[in-house]
JSON list of C-alpha atoms in Angstrom, two decimals:
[
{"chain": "A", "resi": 1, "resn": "UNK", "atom": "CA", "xyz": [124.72, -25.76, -63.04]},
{"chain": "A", "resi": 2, "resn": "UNK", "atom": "CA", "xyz": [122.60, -27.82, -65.44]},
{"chain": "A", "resi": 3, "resn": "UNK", "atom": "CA", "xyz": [125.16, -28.57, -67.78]},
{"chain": "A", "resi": 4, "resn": "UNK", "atom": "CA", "xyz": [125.20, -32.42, -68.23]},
{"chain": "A", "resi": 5, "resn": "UNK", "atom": "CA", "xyz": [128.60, -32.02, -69.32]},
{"chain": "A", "resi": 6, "resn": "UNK", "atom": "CA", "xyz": [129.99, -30.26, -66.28]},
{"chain": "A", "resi": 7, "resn": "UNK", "atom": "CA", "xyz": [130.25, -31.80, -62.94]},
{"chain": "A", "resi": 8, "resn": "UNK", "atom": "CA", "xyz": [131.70, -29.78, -60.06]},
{"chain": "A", "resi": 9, "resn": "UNK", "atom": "CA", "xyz": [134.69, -31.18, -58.16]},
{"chain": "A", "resi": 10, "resn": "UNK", "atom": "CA", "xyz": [134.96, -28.55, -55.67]},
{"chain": "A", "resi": 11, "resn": "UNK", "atom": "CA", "xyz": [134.82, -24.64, -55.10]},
{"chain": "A", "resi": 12, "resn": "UNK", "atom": "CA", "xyz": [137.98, -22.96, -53.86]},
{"chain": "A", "resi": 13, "resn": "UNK", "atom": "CA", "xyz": [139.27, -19.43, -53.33]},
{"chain": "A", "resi": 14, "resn": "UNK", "atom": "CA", "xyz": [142.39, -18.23, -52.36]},
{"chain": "A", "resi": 15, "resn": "UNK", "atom": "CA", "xyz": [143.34, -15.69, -49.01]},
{"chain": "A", "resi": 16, "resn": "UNK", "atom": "CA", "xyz": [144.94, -12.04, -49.93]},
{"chain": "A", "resi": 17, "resn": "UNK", "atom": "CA", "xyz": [146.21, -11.74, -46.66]},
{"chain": "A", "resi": 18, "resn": "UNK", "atom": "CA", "xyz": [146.62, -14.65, -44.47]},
{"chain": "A", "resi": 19, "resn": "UNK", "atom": "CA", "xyz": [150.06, -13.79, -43.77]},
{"chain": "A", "resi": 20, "resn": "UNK", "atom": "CA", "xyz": [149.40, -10.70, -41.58]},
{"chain": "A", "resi": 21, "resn": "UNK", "atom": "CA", "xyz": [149.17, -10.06, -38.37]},
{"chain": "A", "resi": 22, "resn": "UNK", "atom": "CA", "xyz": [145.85, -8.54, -38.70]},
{"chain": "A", "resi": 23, "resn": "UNK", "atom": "CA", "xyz": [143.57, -11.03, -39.92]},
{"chain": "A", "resi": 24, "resn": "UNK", "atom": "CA", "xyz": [140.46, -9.14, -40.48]},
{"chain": "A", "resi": 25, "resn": "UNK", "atom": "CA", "xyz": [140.50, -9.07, -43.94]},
{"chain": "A", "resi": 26, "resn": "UNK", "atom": "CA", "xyz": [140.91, -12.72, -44.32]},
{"chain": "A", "resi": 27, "resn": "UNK", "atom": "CA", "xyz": [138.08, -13.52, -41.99]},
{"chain": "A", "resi": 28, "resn": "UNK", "atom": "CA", "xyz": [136.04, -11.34, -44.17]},
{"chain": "A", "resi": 29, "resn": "UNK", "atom": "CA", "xyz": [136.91, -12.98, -47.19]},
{"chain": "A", "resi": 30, "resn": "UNK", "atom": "CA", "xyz": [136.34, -16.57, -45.56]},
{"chain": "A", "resi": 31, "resn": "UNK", "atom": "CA", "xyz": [132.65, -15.36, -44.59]},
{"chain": "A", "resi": 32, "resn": "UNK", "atom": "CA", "xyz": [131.64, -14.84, -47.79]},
{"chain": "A", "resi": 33, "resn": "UNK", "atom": "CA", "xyz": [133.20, -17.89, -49.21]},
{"chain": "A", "resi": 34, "resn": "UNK", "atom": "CA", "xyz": [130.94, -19.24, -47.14]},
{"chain": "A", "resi": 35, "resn": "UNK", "atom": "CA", "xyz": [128.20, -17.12, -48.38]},
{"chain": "A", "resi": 36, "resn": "UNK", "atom": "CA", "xyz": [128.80, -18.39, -51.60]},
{"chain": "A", "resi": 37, "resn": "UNK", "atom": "CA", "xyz": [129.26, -21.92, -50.96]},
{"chain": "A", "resi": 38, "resn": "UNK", "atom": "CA", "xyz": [125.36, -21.20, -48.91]},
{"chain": "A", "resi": 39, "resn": "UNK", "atom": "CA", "xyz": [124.37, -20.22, -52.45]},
{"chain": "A", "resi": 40, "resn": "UNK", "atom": "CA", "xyz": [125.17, -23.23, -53.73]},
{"chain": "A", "resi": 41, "resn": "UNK", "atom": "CA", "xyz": [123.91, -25.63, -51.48]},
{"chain": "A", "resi": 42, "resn": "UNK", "atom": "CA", "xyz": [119.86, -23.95, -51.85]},
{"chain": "A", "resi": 43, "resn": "UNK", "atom": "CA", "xyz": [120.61, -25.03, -55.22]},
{"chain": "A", "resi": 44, "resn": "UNK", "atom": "CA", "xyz": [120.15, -28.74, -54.13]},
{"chain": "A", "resi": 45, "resn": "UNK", "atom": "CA", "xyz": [123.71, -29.66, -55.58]},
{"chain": "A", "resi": 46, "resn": "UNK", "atom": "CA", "xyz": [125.73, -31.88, -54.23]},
{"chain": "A", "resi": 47, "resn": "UNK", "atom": "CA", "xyz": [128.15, -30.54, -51.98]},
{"chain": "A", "resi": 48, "resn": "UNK", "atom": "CA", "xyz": [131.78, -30.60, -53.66]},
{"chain": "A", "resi": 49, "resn": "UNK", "atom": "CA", "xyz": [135.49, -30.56, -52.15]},
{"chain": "A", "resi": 50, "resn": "UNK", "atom": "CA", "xyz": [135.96, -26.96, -50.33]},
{"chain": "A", "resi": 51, "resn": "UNK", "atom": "CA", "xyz": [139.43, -25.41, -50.23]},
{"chain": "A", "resi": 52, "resn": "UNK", "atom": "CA", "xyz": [140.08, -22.17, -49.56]},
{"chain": "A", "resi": 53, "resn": "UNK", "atom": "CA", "xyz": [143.60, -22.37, -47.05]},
{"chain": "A", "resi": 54, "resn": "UNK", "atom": "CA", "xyz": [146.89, -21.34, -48.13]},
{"chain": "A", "resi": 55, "resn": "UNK", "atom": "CA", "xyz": [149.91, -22.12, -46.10]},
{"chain": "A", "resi": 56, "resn": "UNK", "atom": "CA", "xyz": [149.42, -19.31, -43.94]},
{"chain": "A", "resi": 57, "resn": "UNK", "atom": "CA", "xyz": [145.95, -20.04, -43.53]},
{"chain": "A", "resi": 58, "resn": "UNK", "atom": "CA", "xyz": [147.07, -23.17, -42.03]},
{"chain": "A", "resi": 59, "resn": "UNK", "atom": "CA", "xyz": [149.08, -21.97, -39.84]},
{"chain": "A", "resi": 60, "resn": "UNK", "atom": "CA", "xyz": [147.07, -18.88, -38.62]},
{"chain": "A", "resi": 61, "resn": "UNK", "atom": "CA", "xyz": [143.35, -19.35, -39.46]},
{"chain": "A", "resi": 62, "resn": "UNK", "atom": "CA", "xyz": [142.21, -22.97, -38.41]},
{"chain": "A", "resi": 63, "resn": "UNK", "atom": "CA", "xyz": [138.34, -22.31, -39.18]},
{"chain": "A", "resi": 64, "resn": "UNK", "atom": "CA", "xyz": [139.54, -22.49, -42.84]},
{"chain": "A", "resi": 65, "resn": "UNK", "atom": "CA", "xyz": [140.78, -26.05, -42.98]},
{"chain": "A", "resi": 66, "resn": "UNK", "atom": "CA", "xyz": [137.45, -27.17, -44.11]},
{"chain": "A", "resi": 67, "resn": "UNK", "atom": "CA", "xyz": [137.56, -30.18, -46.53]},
{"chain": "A", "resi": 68, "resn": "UNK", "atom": "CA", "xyz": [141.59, -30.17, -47.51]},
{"chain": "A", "resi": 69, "resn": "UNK", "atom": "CA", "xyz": [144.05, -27.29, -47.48]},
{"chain": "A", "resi": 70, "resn": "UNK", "atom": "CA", "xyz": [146.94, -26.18, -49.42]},
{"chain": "A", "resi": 71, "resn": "UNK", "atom": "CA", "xyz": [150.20, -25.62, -48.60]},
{"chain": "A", "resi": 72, "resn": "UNK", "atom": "CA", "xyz": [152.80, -24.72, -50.70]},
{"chain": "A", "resi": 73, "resn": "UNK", "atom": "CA", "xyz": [155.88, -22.95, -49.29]},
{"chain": "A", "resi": 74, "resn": "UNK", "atom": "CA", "xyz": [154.97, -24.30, -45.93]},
{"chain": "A", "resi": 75, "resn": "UNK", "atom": "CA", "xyz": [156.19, -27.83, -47.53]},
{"chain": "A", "resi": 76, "resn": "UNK", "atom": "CA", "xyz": [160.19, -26.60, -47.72]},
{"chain": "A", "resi": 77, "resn": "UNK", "atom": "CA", "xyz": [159.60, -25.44, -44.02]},
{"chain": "A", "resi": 78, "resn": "UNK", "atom": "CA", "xyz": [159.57, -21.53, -44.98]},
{"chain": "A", "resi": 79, "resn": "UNK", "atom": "CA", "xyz": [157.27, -19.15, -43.51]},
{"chain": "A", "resi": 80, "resn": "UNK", "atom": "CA", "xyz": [154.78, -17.57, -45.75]},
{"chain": "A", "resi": 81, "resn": "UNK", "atom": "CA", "xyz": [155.71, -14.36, -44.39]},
{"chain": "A", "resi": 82, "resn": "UNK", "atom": "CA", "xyz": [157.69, -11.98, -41.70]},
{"chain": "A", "resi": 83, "resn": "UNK", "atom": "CA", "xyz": [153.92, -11.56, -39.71]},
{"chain": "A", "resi": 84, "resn": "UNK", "atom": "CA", "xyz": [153.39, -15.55, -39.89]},
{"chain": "A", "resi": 85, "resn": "UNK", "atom": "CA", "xyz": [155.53, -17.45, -37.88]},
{"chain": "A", "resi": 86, "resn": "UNK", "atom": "CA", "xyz": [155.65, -20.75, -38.26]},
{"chain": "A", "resi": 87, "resn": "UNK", "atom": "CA", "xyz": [154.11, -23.22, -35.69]},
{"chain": "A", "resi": 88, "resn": "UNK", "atom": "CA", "xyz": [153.70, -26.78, -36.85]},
{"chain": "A", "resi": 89, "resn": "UNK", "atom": "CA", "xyz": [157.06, -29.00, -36.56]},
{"chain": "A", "resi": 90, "resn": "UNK", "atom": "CA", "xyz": [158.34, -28.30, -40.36]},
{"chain": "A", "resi": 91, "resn": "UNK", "atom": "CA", "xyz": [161.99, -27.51, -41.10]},
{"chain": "A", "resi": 92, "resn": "UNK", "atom": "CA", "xyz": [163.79, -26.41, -44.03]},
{"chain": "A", "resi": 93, "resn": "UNK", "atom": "CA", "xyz": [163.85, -28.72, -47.13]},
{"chain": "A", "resi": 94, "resn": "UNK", "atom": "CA", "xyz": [165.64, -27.43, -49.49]},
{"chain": "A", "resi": 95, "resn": "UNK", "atom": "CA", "xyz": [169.43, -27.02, -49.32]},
{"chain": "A", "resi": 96, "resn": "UNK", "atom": "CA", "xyz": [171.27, -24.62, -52.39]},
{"chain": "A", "resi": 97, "resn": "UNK", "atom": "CA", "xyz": [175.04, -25.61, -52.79]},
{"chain": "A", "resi": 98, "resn": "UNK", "atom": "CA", "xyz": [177.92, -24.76, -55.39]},
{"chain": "A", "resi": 99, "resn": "UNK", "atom": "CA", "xyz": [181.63, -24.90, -55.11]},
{"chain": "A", "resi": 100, "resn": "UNK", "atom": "CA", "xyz": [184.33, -22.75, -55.34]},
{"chain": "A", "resi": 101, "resn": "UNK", "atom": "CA", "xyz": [186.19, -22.67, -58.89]},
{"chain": "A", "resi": 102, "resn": "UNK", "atom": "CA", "xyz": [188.74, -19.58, -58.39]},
{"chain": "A", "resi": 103, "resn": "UNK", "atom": "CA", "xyz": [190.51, -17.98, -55.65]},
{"chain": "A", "resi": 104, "resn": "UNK", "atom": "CA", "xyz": [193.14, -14.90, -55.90]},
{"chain": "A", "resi": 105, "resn": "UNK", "atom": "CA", "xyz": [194.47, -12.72, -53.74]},
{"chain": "A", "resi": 106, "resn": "UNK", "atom": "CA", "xyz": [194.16, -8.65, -54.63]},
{"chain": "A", "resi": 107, "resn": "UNK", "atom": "CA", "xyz": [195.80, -5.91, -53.54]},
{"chain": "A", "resi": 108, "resn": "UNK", "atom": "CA", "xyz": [194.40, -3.13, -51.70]},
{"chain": "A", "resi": 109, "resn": "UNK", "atom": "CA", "xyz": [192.19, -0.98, -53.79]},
{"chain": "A", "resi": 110, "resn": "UNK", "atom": "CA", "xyz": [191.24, -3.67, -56.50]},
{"chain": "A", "resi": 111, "resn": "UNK", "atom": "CA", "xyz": [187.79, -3.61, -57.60]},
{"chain": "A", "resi": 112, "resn": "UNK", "atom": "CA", "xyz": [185.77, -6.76, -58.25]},
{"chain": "A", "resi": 113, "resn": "UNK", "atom": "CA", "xyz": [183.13, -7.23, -60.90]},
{"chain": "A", "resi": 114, "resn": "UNK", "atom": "CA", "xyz": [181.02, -5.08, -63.19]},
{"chain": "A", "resi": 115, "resn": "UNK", "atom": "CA", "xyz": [180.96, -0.92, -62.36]},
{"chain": "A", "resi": 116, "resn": "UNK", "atom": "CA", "xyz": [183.60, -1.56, -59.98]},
{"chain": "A", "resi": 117, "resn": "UNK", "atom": "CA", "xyz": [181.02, -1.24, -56.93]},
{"chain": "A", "resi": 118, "resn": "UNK", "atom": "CA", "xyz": [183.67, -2.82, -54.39]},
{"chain": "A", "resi": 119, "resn": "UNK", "atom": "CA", "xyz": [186.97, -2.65, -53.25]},
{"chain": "A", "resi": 120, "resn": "UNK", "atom": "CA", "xyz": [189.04, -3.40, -50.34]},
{"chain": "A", "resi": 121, "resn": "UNK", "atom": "CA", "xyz": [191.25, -0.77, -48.79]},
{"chain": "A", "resi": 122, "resn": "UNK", "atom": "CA", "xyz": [193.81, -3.88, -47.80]},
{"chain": "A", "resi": 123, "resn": "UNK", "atom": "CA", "xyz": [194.63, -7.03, -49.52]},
{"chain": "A", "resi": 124, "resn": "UNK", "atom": "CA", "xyz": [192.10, -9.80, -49.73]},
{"chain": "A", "resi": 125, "resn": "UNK", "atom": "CA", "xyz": [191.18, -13.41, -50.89]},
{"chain": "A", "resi": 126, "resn": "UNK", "atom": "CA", "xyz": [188.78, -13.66, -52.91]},
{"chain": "A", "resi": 127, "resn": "UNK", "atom": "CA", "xyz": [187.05, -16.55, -54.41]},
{"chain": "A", "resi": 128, "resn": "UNK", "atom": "CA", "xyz": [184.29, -17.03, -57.22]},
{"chain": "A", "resi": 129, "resn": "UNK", "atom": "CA", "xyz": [181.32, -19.74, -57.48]},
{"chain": "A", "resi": 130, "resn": "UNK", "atom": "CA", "xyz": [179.93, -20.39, -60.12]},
{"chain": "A", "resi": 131, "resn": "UNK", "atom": "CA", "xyz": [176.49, -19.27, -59.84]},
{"chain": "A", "resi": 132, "resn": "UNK", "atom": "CA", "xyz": [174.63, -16.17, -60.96]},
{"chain": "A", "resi": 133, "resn": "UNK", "atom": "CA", "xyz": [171.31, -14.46, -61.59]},
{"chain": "A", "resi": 134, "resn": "UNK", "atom": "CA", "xyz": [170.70, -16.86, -64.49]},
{"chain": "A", "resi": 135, "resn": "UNK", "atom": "CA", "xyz": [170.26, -19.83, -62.23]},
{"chain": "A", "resi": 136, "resn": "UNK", "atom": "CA", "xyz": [168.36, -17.77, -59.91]},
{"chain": "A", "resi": 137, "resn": "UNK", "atom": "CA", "xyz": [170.47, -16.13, -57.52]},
{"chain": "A", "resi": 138, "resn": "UNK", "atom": "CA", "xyz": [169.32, -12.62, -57.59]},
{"chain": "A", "resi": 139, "resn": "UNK", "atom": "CA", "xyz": [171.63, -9.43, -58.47]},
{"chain": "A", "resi": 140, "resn": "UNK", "atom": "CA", "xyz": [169.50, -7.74, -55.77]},
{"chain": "A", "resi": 141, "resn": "UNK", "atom": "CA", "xyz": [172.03, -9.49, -53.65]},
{"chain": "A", "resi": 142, "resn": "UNK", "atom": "CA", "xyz": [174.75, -7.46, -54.89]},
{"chain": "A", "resi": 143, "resn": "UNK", "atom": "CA", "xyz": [177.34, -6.38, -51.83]},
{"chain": "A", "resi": 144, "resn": "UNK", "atom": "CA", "xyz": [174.28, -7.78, -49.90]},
{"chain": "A", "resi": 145, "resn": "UNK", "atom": "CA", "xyz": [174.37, -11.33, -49.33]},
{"chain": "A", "resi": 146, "resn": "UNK", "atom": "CA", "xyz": [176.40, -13.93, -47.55]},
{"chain": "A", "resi": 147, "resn": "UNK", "atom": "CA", "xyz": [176.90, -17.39, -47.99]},
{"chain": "A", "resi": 148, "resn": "UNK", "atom": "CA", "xyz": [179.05, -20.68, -46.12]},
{"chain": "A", "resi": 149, "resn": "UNK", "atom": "CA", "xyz": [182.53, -21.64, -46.79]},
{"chain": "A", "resi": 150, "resn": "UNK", "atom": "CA", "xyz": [183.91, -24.28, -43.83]},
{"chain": "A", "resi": 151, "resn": "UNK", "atom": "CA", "xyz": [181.39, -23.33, -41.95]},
{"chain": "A", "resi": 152, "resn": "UNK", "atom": "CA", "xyz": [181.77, -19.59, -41.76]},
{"chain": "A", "resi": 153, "resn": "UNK", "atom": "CA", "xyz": [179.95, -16.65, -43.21]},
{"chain": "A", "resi": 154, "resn": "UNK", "atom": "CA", "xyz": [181.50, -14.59, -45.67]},
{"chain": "A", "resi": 155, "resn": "UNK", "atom": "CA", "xyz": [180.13, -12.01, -48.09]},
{"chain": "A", "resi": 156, "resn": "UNK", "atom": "CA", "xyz": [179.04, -11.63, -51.63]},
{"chain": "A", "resi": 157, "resn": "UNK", "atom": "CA", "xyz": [180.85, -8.43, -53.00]},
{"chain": "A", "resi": 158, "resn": "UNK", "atom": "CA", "xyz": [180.41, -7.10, -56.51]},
{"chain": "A", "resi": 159, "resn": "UNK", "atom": "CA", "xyz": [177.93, -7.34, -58.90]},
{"chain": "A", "resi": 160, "resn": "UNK", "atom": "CA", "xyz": [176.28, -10.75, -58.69]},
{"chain": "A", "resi": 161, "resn": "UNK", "atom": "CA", "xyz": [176.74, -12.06, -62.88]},
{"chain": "A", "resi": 162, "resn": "UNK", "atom": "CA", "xyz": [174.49, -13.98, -64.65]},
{"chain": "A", "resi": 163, "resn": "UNK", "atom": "CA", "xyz": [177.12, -16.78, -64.17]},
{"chain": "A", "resi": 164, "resn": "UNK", "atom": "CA", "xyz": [179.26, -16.15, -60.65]},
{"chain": "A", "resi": 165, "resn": "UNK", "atom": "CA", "xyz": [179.64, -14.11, -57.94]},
{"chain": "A", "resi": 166, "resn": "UNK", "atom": "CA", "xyz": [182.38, -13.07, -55.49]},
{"chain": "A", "resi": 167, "resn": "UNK", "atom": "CA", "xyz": [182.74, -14.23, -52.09]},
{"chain": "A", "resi": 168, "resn": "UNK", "atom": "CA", "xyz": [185.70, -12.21, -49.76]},
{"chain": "A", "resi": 169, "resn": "UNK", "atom": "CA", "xyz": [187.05, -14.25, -47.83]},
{"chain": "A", "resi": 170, "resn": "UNK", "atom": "CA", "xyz": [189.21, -11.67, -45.89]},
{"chain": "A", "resi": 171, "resn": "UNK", "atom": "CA", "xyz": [191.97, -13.43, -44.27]},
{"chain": "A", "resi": 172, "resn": "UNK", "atom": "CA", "xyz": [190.76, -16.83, -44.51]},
{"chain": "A", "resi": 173, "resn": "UNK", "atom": "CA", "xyz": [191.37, -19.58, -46.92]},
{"chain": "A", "resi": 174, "resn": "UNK", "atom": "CA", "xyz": [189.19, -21.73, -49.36]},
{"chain": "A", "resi": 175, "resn": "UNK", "atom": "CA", "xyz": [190.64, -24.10, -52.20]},
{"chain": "A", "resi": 176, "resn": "UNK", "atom": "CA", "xyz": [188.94, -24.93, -55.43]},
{"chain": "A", "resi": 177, "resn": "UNK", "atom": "CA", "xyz": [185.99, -27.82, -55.03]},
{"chain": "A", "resi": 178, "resn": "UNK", "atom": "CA", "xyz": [185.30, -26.32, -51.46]},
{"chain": "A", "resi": 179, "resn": "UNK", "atom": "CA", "xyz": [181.50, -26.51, -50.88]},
{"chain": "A", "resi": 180, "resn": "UNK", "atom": "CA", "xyz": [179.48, -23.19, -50.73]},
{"chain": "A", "resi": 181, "resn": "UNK", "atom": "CA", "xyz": [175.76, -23.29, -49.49]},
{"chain": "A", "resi": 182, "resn": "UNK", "atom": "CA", "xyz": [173.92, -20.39, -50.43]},
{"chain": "A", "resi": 183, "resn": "UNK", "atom": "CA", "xyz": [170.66, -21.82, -48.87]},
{"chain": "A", "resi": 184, "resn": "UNK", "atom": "CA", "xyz": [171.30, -24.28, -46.12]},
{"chain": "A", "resi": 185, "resn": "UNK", "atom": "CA", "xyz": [173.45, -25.34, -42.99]},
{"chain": "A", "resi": 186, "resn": "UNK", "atom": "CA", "xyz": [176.84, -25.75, -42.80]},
{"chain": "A", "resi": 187, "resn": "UNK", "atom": "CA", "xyz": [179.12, -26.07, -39.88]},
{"chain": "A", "resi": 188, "resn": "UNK", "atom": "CA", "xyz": [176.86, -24.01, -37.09]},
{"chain": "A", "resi": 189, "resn": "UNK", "atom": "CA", "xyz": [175.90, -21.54, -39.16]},
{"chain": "A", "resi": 190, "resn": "UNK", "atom": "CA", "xyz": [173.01, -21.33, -40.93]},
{"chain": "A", "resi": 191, "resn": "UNK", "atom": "CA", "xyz": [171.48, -19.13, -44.00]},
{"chain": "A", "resi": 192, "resn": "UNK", "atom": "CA", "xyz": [167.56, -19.37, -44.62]},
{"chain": "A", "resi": 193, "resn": "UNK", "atom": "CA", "xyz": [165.31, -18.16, -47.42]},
{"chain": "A", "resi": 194, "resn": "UNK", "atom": "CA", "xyz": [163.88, -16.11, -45.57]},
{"chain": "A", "resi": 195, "resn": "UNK", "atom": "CA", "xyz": [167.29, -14.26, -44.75]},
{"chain": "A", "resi": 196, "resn": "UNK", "atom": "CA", "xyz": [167.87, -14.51, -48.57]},
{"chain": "A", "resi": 197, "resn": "UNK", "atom": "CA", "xyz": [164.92, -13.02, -49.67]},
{"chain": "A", "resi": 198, "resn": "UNK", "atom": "CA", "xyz": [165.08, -9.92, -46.90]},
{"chain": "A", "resi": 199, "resn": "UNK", "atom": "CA", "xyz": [168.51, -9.19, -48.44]},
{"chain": "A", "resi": 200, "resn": "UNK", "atom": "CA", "xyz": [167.50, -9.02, -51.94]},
{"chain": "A", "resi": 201, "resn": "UNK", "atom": "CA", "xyz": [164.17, -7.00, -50.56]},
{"chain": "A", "resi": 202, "resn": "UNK", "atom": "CA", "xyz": [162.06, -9.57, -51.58]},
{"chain": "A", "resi": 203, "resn": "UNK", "atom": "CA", "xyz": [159.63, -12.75, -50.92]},
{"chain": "A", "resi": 204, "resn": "UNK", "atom": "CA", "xyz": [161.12, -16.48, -50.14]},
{"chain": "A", "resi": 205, "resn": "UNK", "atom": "CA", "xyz": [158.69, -17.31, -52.92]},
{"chain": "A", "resi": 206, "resn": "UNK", "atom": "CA", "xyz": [160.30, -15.34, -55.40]},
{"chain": "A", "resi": 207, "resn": "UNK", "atom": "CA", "xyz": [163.92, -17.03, -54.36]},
{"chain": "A", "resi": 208, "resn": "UNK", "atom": "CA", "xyz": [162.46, -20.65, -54.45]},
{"chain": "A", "resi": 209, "resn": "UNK", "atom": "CA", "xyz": [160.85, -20.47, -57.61]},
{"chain": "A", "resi": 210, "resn": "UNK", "atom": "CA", "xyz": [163.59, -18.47, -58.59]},
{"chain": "A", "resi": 211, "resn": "UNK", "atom": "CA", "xyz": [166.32, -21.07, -58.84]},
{"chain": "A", "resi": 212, "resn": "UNK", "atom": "CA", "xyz": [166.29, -22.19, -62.84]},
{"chain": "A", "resi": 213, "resn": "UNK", "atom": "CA", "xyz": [166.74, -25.43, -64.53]},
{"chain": "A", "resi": 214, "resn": "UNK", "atom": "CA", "xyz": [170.08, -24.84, -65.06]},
{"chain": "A", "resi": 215, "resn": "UNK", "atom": "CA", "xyz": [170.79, -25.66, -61.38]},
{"chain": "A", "resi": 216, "resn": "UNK", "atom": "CA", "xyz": [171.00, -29.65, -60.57]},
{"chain": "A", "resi": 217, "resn": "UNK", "atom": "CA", "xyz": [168.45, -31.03, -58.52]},
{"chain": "A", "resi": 218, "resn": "UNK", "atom": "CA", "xyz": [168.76, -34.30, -55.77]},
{"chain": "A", "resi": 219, "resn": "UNK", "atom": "CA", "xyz": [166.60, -35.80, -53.46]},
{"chain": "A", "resi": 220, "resn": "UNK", "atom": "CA", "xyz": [168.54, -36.75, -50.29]},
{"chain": "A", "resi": 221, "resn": "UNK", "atom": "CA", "xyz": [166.32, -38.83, -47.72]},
{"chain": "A", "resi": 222, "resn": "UNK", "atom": "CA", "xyz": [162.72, -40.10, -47.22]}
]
């Protein structure tokens, strides 16, 4: 602490489990931050910029606040996780769209995509989009996920590729441009990353900083 050259900004620490129901272990881990921080201070410093609250310790542990906090996922209106709802006024801000580029009709027993993992046993339309694992949408979502096409839900079947997927449409109809939000509203429905990232037995974190440069990004509002 005598280092001329060194001048502390702030001390910070970071929760392990501020997203659980129990939240013993992060009030442990907040007591001895303040233990340290105690430490500190008896060495006559001045007292710096405290942080120690993720985005579920803003929305669970309000003793943590302190001198700023941090959110991160809280700021696209996800919930840090399934034990941490969310209670401040935030909504979703982010909004994952692509468009259909292909749509066939198969005959009963046709497979679709790599290994042959799905078939119908009746004829189906079937469209592709033109987005895969290498923009971010996981193959964990393989047979697994749905998305929105004129407002409906329809699944994903096959093997998600690193550059499309499949969507079934059943019966229904789609025609080449039509919008498809993977993440997003549409029509009534809706599809969250939370929803996304349960399906692929995963976090929303890993989906949302998931999605690679490849996909186009806007900024739509305020």
């Amino acid at each position: 602490m005598a280092c001329r050259h060194v001048e502390v900004a702030g001390i910070y620490s970071h929760f392990a489990n501020a997203d659980a129901a129990d939240l013993s272990h992060a009030r442990l881990q907040l007591e001895r931050f303040h233990e340290a921080l105690a430490v500190y201070e008896k060495l006559g410093e001045r007292s710096p910029m405290r942080h120690i609250a993720n985005s579920a310790a803003i929305l669970q542990l309000p003793e943590s606040h302190l001198d700023m906090v941090r959110p991160g996922i809280l700021l696209y209106g996800v919930q840090p996780g399934p034990e941490c709802p969310l209670t401040l006024p935030v909504r979703p801000a982010l909004t994952w769209r692509s468009r259909v580029v292909y749509f066939k009709v198969l005959p009963s027993g046709h497979p679709v995509s790599y290994g042959s993992t799905w078939q119908s046993d009746h004829p189906v339309r079937v469209v592709t989009v033109p987005c895969g694992y290498g923009d971010g949408f996981p193959r964990a979502l393989s047979n697994k996920a749905h998305v929105l096409i004129r407002g409906a839900r329809f699944p994903v079947v096959g093997k998600v590729c690193m550059d499309q997927f499949m969507v079934n449409l059943g019966q229904g109809t789609a025609y080449n441009g039509d919008e498809v939000v993977l993440v997003g509203a549409q029509g009534g429905e809706v599809i969250r990353v939370e929803e996304v990232a349960e399906r692929a037995d995963t976090i929303a974190y890993e989906i949302l900083t998931g999605i690679s440069s490849r996909v186009p990004r806007a900024h739509v509002g305020d």
